[in-house]
Amino acid sequence: MDRQMFDVDLECGKCGKHISQLPFQPSGDRPVFCSECNREYRETRTSNRGERQMFDVDETCAGCGTAITQLPFQPTGDKPLYCRECLVANRNK
Ligand SMILES: [Zn+2]
Ligand SMILES: [Zn+2]
């Protein structure tokens, strides 16, 4: 589904590129950025803050046998993997 776009007449606060549409109504008290600068900003922020990227995996918990479909890291295959429940249980031991 397409997001609603607002017609605006603004300049990107970073590169100065003209912006004619935004996916939100600009409030005027914050600089707005073009889609390229926004993407760049998001990527920088993601790597800086260490926001967790999830990897799709097809693994089995070594503790209870539950299927693991996502991990916050790429499994290397040389260590047993545990589901969240088992990790929590192990930590509370
Ligand atoms: Zn820009
Ligand atoms: Zn488990």
mmCIF file of C-alpha atoms and ligand atoms in Angstrom:
data_model
loop_
_atom_site.group_PDB
_atom_site.id
_atom_site.type_symbol
_atom_site.label_atom_id
_atom_site.label_comp_id
_atom_site.label_asym_id
_atom_site.label_seq_id
_atom_site.Cartn_x
_atom_site.Cartn_y
_atom_site.Cartn_z
ATOM 1 C CA MET A 1 0.000 0.000 0.000
ATOM 2 C CA ASP A 2 1.285 3.469 -0.830
ATOM 3 C CA ARG A 3 1.982 5.806 1.990
ATOM 4 C CA GLN A 4 0.208 9.103 1.880
ATOM 5 C CA MET A 5 2.507 11.827 0.586
ATOM 6 C CA PHE A 6 2.268 15.507 1.412
ATOM 7 C CA ASP A 7 3.130 18.114 -1.170
ATOM 8 C CA VAL A 8 5.761 20.446 0.240
ATOM 9 C CA ASP A 9 8.180 23.032 -1.037
ATOM 10 C CA LEU A 10 11.269 22.602 1.099
ATOM 11 C CA GLU A 11 14.977 22.051 0.897
ATOM 12 C CA CYS A 12 16.865 19.158 2.372
ATOM 13 C CA GLY A 13 18.515 20.331 5.594
ATOM 14 C CA LYS A 14 21.654 18.473 4.680
ATOM 15 C CA CYS A 15 22.346 18.561 0.959
ATOM 16 C CA GLY A 16 19.987 21.378 -0.056
ATOM 17 C CA LYS A 17 18.123 19.299 -2.578
ATOM 18 C CA HIS A 18 14.603 20.420 -3.300
ATOM 19 C CA ILE A 19 11.939 18.295 -1.656
ATOM 20 C CA SER A 20 8.504 18.318 -3.210
ATOM 21 C CA GLN A 21 6.942 15.461 -1.288
ATOM 22 C CA LEU A 22 7.180 14.074 2.200
ATOM 23 C CA PRO A 23 5.563 11.056 3.834
ATOM 24 C CA PHE A 24 4.561 13.290 6.742
ATOM 25 C CA GLN A 25 3.345 16.808 7.321
ATOM 26 C CA PRO A 26 6.409 18.891 8.202
ATOM 27 C CA SER A 27 5.978 20.709 11.495
ATOM 28 C CA GLY A 28 8.409 23.464 10.519
ATOM 29 C CA ASP A 29 10.447 23.304 13.709
ATOM 30 C CA ARG A 30 12.765 20.592 12.483
ATOM 31 C CA PRO A 31 14.883 20.340 9.382
ATOM 32 C CA VAL A 32 13.652 17.842 6.835
ATOM 33 C CA PHE A 33 15.907 15.689 4.732
ATOM 34 C CA CYS A 34 15.602 14.223 1.282
ATOM 35 C CA SER A 35 15.174 10.489 0.957
ATOM 36 C CA GLU A 36 18.869 9.927 0.252
ATOM 37 C CA CYS A 37 20.002 11.851 3.321
ATOM 38 C CA ASN A 38 17.355 10.143 5.405
ATOM 39 C CA ARG A 39 18.565 6.751 4.342
ATOM 40 C CA GLU A 40 22.151 7.700 5.002
ATOM 41 C CA TYR A 41 21.190 9.003 8.415
ATOM 42 C CA ARG A 42 19.317 5.838 9.258
ATOM 43 C CA GLU A 43 22.188 3.633 8.194
ATOM 44 C CA THR A 44 24.692 5.650 10.182
ATOM 45 C CA ARG A 45 22.493 5.591 13.219
ATOM 46 C CA THR A 46 21.916 1.872 12.936
ATOM 47 C CA SER A 47 25.611 1.081 12.858
ATOM 48 C CA ASN A 48 26.458 3.650 15.520
ATOM 49 C CA ARG A 49 23.886 2.507 18.010
ATOM 50 C CA GLY A 50 24.457 -1.148 17.273
ATOM 51 C CA GLU A 51 20.797 -1.701 16.656
ATOM 52 C CA ARG A 52 20.364 -5.394 16.278
ATOM 53 C CA GLN A 53 20.122 -6.789 12.850
ATOM 54 C CA MET A 54 18.327 -10.125 12.833
ATOM 55 C CA PHE A 55 19.434 -12.983 10.662
ATOM 56 C CA ASP A 56 17.003 -15.513 9.313
ATOM 57 C CA VAL A 57 18.250 -18.937 10.273
ATOM 58 C CA ASP A 58 17.044 -22.494 10.268
ATOM 59 C CA GLU A 59 18.509 -23.877 13.469
ATOM 60 C CA THR A 60 17.454 -25.949 16.436
ATOM 61 C CA CYS A 61 17.912 -25.093 20.090
ATOM 62 C CA ALA A 62 20.588 -27.314 21.624
ATOM 63 C CA GLY A 63 18.711 -27.248 24.924
ATOM 64 C CA CYS A 64 15.065 -27.990 24.159
ATOM 65 C CA GLY A 65 14.956 -28.651 20.436
ATOM 66 C CA THR A 66 12.789 -25.653 19.603
ATOM 67 C CA ALA A 67 13.204 -24.305 16.088
ATOM 68 C CA ILE A 68 15.155 -21.066 15.932
ATOM 69 C CA THR A 69 14.231 -18.903 12.968
ATOM 70 C CA GLN A 70 15.965 -15.671 13.873
ATOM 71 C CA LEU A 71 19.212 -14.784 15.564
ATOM 72 C CA PRO A 72 20.839 -11.436 16.334
ATOM 73 C CA PHE A 73 24.048 -12.790 14.806
ATOM 74 C CA GLN A 74 25.104 -14.980 11.952
ATOM 75 C CA PRO A 75 25.608 -18.475 13.375
ATOM 76 C CA THR A 76 29.066 -19.846 12.717
ATOM 77 C CA GLY A 77 28.066 -23.448 13.213
ATOM 78 C CA ASP A 78 30.833 -24.238 15.693
ATOM 79 C CA LYS A 79 28.797 -23.480 18.798
ATOM 80 C CA PRO A 80 25.490 -24.842 20.026
ATOM 81 C CA LEU A 81 22.589 -22.433 19.723
ATOM 82 C CA TYR A 82 19.915 -21.896 22.309
ATOM 83 C CA CYS A 83 16.455 -20.414 22.082
ATOM 84 C CA ARG A 84 15.551 -17.395 24.147
ATOM 85 C CA GLU A 85 13.885 -19.447 26.862
ATOM 86 C CA CYS A 86 16.933 -21.644 27.320
ATOM 87 C CA LEU A 87 19.245 -18.637 27.320
ATOM 88 C CA VAL A 88 17.184 -17.012 30.048
ATOM 89 C CA ALA A 89 17.021 -20.266 32.012
ATOM 90 C CA ASN A 90 20.779 -20.717 31.738
ATOM 91 C CA ARG A 91 21.403 -17.165 32.852
ATOM 92 C CA ASN A 92 19.220 -17.592 35.927
ATOM 93 C CA LYS A 93 20.937 -20.748 37.046
HETATM 94 ZN ZN ZN B 1 19.598 15.550 1.091
HETATM 95 ZN ZN ZN B 2 15.563 -24.067 24.018
#
